[in-house]
Amino acid sequence: MGRRLCPVEALKEVHVSTTEVGRHERLAEVVPDVLAAIHEVLERHRVTEDEWYAVLRFLTEVGRADEFILLSDVTRTSVLIDAMSHGADDAATASDVEGPLYREDPPWREAPVKVYEDYEGMGDGEVLFVRGTVTSTDGAPLRDAVVDIWQTGPSGGYDVWDERQPDFNFRGRFGVDESGAYEFQTMLPKPYTVPTDGPVGRYLEAVGQHPWRPAHIHFKVTAEGHAPLVTQVFFPDDPYLENDTIGAVKAALVRPLERHDGAERGLDAPFVTCDFDIRLRPLAAQG
Ligand code: BEZ
Ligand code: FE
């Protein structure tokens, strides 16, 4: 999982950051507006004391269950922050929400990169090769780029949810070649539901929002002198492309799949390929 702080540690971090003058000014600027907006909604809806305490109990549970990132995602707040943070920069590959399922220190995988081990329950999943080049926005190959991917397997779950899978299955970091090219072997993921067994699951049910995400692969890509990119790749014809529960699908990130005969790669079953070229923005060009 990504870096998680317990509430006490998080408060300490806020305290440290608020002692820095710039951050303090920012809080002084934003917090009164947040409070005014909350107060206005409470007044407009005549929220009762019981209802307000129910809200506080819910938020306490969200924190205890470590589900604040998930809550931010399903309320489409993460998508809003991503859009404001990375803006529309057509020269670079579009960014996307990271989500709560990233795990630090995934295994380094050498070429030919394969990001999974076979496991009981993978069923008749299709082998997928994802390939492309990592370049700067001017097209120059970025030979020191590192690609880090994570995804669900064909059985629909992440390694952390699926006991049948080896640890760090369908996760990995790897480099690119002299021309910036990368390729990895994986399996075509399937749509899955975000976790529904905690307080955020109850919230989704209460507001009548389904928990499904379209199939996707997450990417984090870094290279010297360039802004790191966090993004996701989606595939055509997925039933949830138009109604991802976190609203994170961007048309430019829906990449076609091409079907191949297994014999082309010495495989005993047909396989699919997906081309995904990645362009990173030079740091100097950041607005
Ligand atoms: C994910 O894509 O891994 C994800 C995103 C938001 C909430 C839960 C999972
Ligand atoms: Fe995901």
mmCIF file with all atom_site columns, N, CA and C and ligand atoms in Angstrom, residues 98 101 150-152 158 192 213 216 218 232, ligand 2:
data_model
loop_
_atom_site.group_PDB
_atom_site.id
_atom_site.type_symbol
_atom_site.label_atom_id
_atom_site.label_alt_id
_atom_site.label_comp_id
_atom_site.label_asym_id
_atom_site.label_entity_id
_atom_site.label_seq_id
_atom_site.pdbx_PDB_ins_code
_atom_site.Cartn_x
_atom_site.Cartn_y
_atom_site.Cartn_z
_atom_site.occupancy
_atom_site.B_iso_or_equiv
_atom_site.pdbx_formal_charge
_atom_site.auth_seq_id
_atom_site.auth_comp_id
_atom_site.auth_asym_id
_atom_site.auth_atom_id
_atom_site.pdbx_PDB_model_num
ATOM   1  N  N  . GLU A 1 98  ? -3.876  8.261  -8.527  1.00 0.00 ? 98  GLU A N  1
ATOM   2  C  CA . GLU A 1 98  ? -3.047  7.120  -8.098  1.00 0.00 ? 98  GLU A CA 1
ATOM   3  C  C  . GLU A 1 98  ? -3.886  6.027  -7.426  1.00 0.00 ? 98  GLU A C  1
ATOM   4  N  N  . LEU A 1 101 ? -4.071  1.746  -3.899  1.00 0.00 ? 101 LEU A N  1
ATOM   5  C  CA . LEU A 1 101 ? -3.512  0.391  -3.964  1.00 0.00 ? 101 LEU A CA 1
ATOM   6  C  C  . LEU A 1 101 ? -2.042  0.328  -4.346  1.00 0.00 ? 101 LEU A C  1
ATOM   7  N  N  . TRP A 1 150 ? 1.200   -1.282 -11.561 1.00 0.00 ? 150 TRP A N  1
ATOM   8  C  CA . TRP A 1 150 ? 0.436   -2.165 -10.675 1.00 0.00 ? 150 TRP A CA 1
ATOM   9  C  C  . TRP A 1 150 ? -0.961  -2.335 -11.229 1.00 0.00 ? 150 TRP A C  1
ATOM   10 N  N  . GLN A 1 151 ? -1.516  -3.514 -11.046 1.00 0.00 ? 151 GLN A N  1
ATOM   11 C  CA . GLN A 1 151 ? -2.828  -3.819 -11.622 1.00 0.00 ? 151 GLN A CA 1
ATOM   12 C  C  . GLN A 1 151 ? -3.416  -5.049 -10.940 1.00 0.00 ? 151 GLN A C  1
ATOM   13 N  N  . THR A 1 152 ? -4.694  -5.317 -11.232 1.00 0.00 ? 152 THR A N  1
ATOM   14 C  CA . THR A 1 152 ? -5.313  -6.558 -10.772 1.00 0.00 ? 152 THR A CA 1
ATOM   15 C  C  . THR A 1 152 ? -4.996  -7.661 -11.772 1.00 0.00 ? 152 THR A C  1
ATOM   16 N  N  . TYR A 1 158 ? -6.437  -7.361 -6.603  1.00 0.00 ? 158 TYR A N  1
ATOM   17 C  CA . TYR A 1 158 ? -5.020  -7.042 -6.377  1.00 0.00 ? 158 TYR A CA 1
ATOM   18 C  C  . TYR A 1 158 ? -4.402  -8.121 -5.492  1.00 0.00 ? 158 TYR A C  1
ATOM   19 N  N  . TYR A 1 192 ? -13.216 -4.350 -11.750 1.00 0.00 ? 192 TYR A N  1
ATOM   20 C  CA . TYR A 1 192 ? -13.335 -4.827 -10.372 1.00 0.00 ? 192 TYR A CA 1
ATOM   21 C  C  . TYR A 1 192 ? -14.009 -3.758 -9.518  1.00 0.00 ? 192 TYR A C  1
ATOM   22 N  N  . ARG A 1 213 ? -14.942 -0.252 -11.132 1.00 0.00 ? 213 ARG A N  1
ATOM   23 C  CA . ARG A 1 213 ? -13.973 0.475  -11.962 1.00 0.00 ? 213 ARG A CA 1
ATOM   24 C  C  . ARG A 1 213 ? -13.753 -0.325 -13.248 1.00 0.00 ? 213 ARG A C  1
ATOM   25 N  N  . HIS A 1 216 ? -7.993  -1.629 -15.816 1.00 0.00 ? 216 HIS A N  1
ATOM   26 C  CA . HIS A 1 216 ? -6.958  -0.618 -16.053 1.00 0.00 ? 216 HIS A CA 1
ATOM   27 C  C  . HIS A 1 216 ? -5.621  -1.102 -15.517 1.00 0.00 ? 216 HIS A C  1
ATOM   28 N  N  . HIS A 1 218 ? -2.197  0.718  -13.720 1.00 0.00 ? 218 HIS A N  1
ATOM   29 C  CA . HIS A 1 218 ? -1.628  1.959  -13.179 1.00 0.00 ? 218 HIS A CA 1
ATOM   30 C  C  . HIS A 1 218 ? -0.152  2.058  -13.562 1.00 0.00 ? 218 HIS A C  1
ATOM   31 N  N  . GLN A 1 232 ? -3.016  5.992  -15.666 1.00 0.00 ? 232 GLN A N  1
ATOM   32 C  CA . GLN A 1 232 ? -3.662  4.683  -15.824 1.00 0.00 ? 232 GLN A CA 1
ATOM   33 C  C  . GLN A 1 232 ? -3.954  4.484  -17.303 1.00 0.00 ? 232 GLN A C  1
HETATM 34 FE FE . FE  B 2 .   ? -6.622  0.046  -9.735  1.00 0.00 ? 2   FE  B FE 1
#
